């Protein structure tokens, strides 16, 4: 069974799958002095907001409606971003469950007034839940990976999901055990 077949099976019954390219999005923003931290570089929170914005757009496009951020698994800052950098935040849907979607984000930066290539300055993985008008989870179409890179991202997203669920179970179990021992207040 191919990754694409597994993706189609993992989606909600009766909802046609969507190719990865259908929701791929890039948000570009020039960094100004109001975006800086005390060190004079762009504040990580500014980058995280851009990441969440573009990931939300991808999740909404893929699911065909509202989607909310459920978690941010990982945010890696690889290089500092400076005032005057033109930041491109690129995102795509890597994986879908019944009502959840993993969105992968790559953050690139280039000087606004130079013709040098953009460099990767960050990356992140976010999980979104599609919701209906009452805020309840709603089904999403399966993502259909189109390229070898998309298939790799789909498989890696499944590994991250397995780790997220295992971590959640382990923490819940630890808390229940501590509560049973009277160690929680």
XYZ file of C-alpha atoms in Angstrom:
185
model
C 0.000 0.000 0.000
C 1.396 3.390 -0.978
C 1.620 6.441 1.265
C -1.073 8.035 -0.884
C -3.367 4.999 -0.358
C -2.786 5.204 3.417
C -3.487 8.934 3.313
C -6.773 8.353 1.512
C -7.772 5.693 4.057
C -6.888 7.919 7.035
C -9.301 10.670 5.980
C -12.965 10.894 6.766
C -15.233 8.629 4.747
C -16.825 10.350 1.792
C -14.410 13.305 1.670
C -12.183 13.485 -1.378
C -8.496 13.921 -0.700
C -6.572 17.058 -1.600
C -3.057 17.152 -3.023
C -0.319 18.748 -0.953
C -0.012 21.610 -3.435
C -3.670 22.642 -3.007
C -3.036 24.388 0.302
C 0.672 25.239 0.103
C 1.097 28.900 1.087
C 3.846 31.509 1.503
C 3.555 34.628 3.647
C 6.207 37.330 3.188
C 6.913 40.172 5.598
C 9.681 42.755 5.899
C 11.112 43.083 9.395
C 11.203 46.557 10.947
C 12.568 48.105 14.147
C 9.254 47.437 15.922
C 9.905 43.677 15.508
C 13.187 43.650 17.469
C 14.105 42.267 20.861
C 16.601 43.679 23.366
C 19.501 42.213 21.372
C 18.517 44.107 18.238
C 17.434 41.067 16.260
C 13.865 40.119 15.405
C 11.980 38.769 18.407
C 11.264 35.026 18.235
C 7.628 35.719 19.087
C 7.255 37.805 15.926
C 8.515 34.883 13.852
C 6.253 32.474 15.764
C 3.231 34.668 15.002
C 4.059 34.608 11.288
C 4.492 30.823 11.506
C 1.090 30.417 13.189
C -0.569 32.776 10.682
C 0.667 30.926 7.594
C 0.030 27.496 9.154
C -3.527 28.590 9.972
C -4.054 29.653 6.377
C -2.820 26.259 5.160
C -5.046 24.397 7.634
C -8.074 26.473 6.662
C -7.413 25.966 2.956
C -6.863 22.245 3.322
C -9.882 21.652 5.547
C -12.158 24.058 3.693
C -13.070 26.079 6.774
C -12.037 27.181 10.243
C -9.148 25.445 11.992
C -7.525 26.213 15.326
C -3.975 25.688 16.551
C -3.866 22.592 18.765
C -0.122 22.431 19.346
C 3.278 23.505 18.148
C 5.529 20.468 18.320
C 8.760 22.072 17.458
C 10.067 25.526 16.588
C 13.710 25.691 15.632
C 15.479 29.041 15.219
C 18.492 28.371 13.008
C 19.803 31.886 12.326
C 18.961 35.354 13.664
C 16.612 37.546 11.638
C 17.543 41.230 11.356
C 15.748 44.477 10.689
C 15.507 44.858 6.918
C 15.225 41.132 6.271
C 12.441 40.038 3.971
C 11.068 36.920 5.640
C 9.220 34.258 3.639
C 7.233 31.784 5.726
C 6.353 28.726 3.627
C 3.911 26.053 4.793
C 2.139 22.944 3.646
C -0.128 20.269 5.088
C 2.050 17.204 5.758
C -0.471 14.796 7.276
C -4.136 14.532 8.187
C -6.133 12.517 10.671
C -9.903 12.541 11.144
C -10.110 16.208 12.161
C -6.470 17.153 12.705
C -3.715 18.252 10.355
C 0.016 18.615 10.749
C 1.401 21.675 8.984
C 5.119 21.958 8.301
C 6.608 25.456 8.108
C 9.939 26.684 6.760
C 11.129 30.233 7.508
C 13.473 31.828 4.955
C 15.100 35.282 5.102
C 16.899 37.509 2.640
C 18.099 41.101 2.767
C 15.455 43.365 1.289
C 17.969 45.339 -0.797
C 20.349 42.601 -1.954
C 20.079 39.939 -4.619
C 21.512 37.136 -2.498
C 19.585 33.909 -2.076
C 17.286 33.482 0.907
C 18.599 31.278 3.736
C 16.587 29.078 6.041
C 16.341 30.713 9.470
C 13.724 28.500 11.122
C 11.289 25.631 10.921
C 8.241 24.446 12.829
C 5.565 21.762 12.995
C 2.070 22.669 14.136
C -1.073 20.624 14.622
C -4.426 22.178 13.775
C -7.927 20.914 14.452
C -10.705 21.696 11.995
C -13.787 23.001 13.789
C -17.395 23.667 12.845
C -19.456 26.750 13.684
C -19.971 25.416 17.236
C -16.248 24.890 17.778
C -16.590 21.096 17.582
C -14.124 18.978 15.582
C -15.119 18.340 11.981
C -13.683 15.902 9.431
C -10.916 16.971 7.067
C -9.985 15.630 3.648
C -6.981 13.329 3.553
C -3.792 14.920 2.260
C -2.473 13.307 -0.909
C 1.334 13.561 -1.088
C 2.470 14.334 -4.624
C 6.260 14.073 -4.583
C 8.879 11.933 -2.864
C 9.552 14.880 -0.540
C 5.827 15.077 0.301
C 5.752 11.310 0.996
C 8.790 11.632 3.291
C 7.132 14.522 5.146
C 3.932 12.472 5.488
C 5.850 9.539 7.007
C 7.833 11.805 9.348
C 4.567 13.448 10.458
C 3.208 10.021 11.413
C 6.285 9.460 13.593
C 5.823 12.844 15.279
C 2.137 12.023 15.892
C 3.053 8.688 17.492
C 5.546 10.470 19.775
C 3.021 13.203 20.671
C 0.415 10.627 21.667
C 2.917 8.517 23.643
C 4.201 11.593 25.484
C 0.640 12.686 26.296
C -0.219 9.208 27.640
C 2.964 9.022 29.737
C 2.369 12.443 31.300
C -1.279 11.638 32.025
C -0.269 8.339 33.638
C 2.420 10.028 35.747
C -0.033 12.659 36.958
C -2.649 10.024 37.818
C -0.066 8.002 39.754
C 1.142 11.066 41.648
C -2.432 12.042 42.461
C -3.145 8.502 43.720
C -0.097 8.800 45.994
C -1.385 12.138 47.299
C 1.529 14.079 45.751
C -0.560 16.539 43.704
C -2.376 19.520 45.161
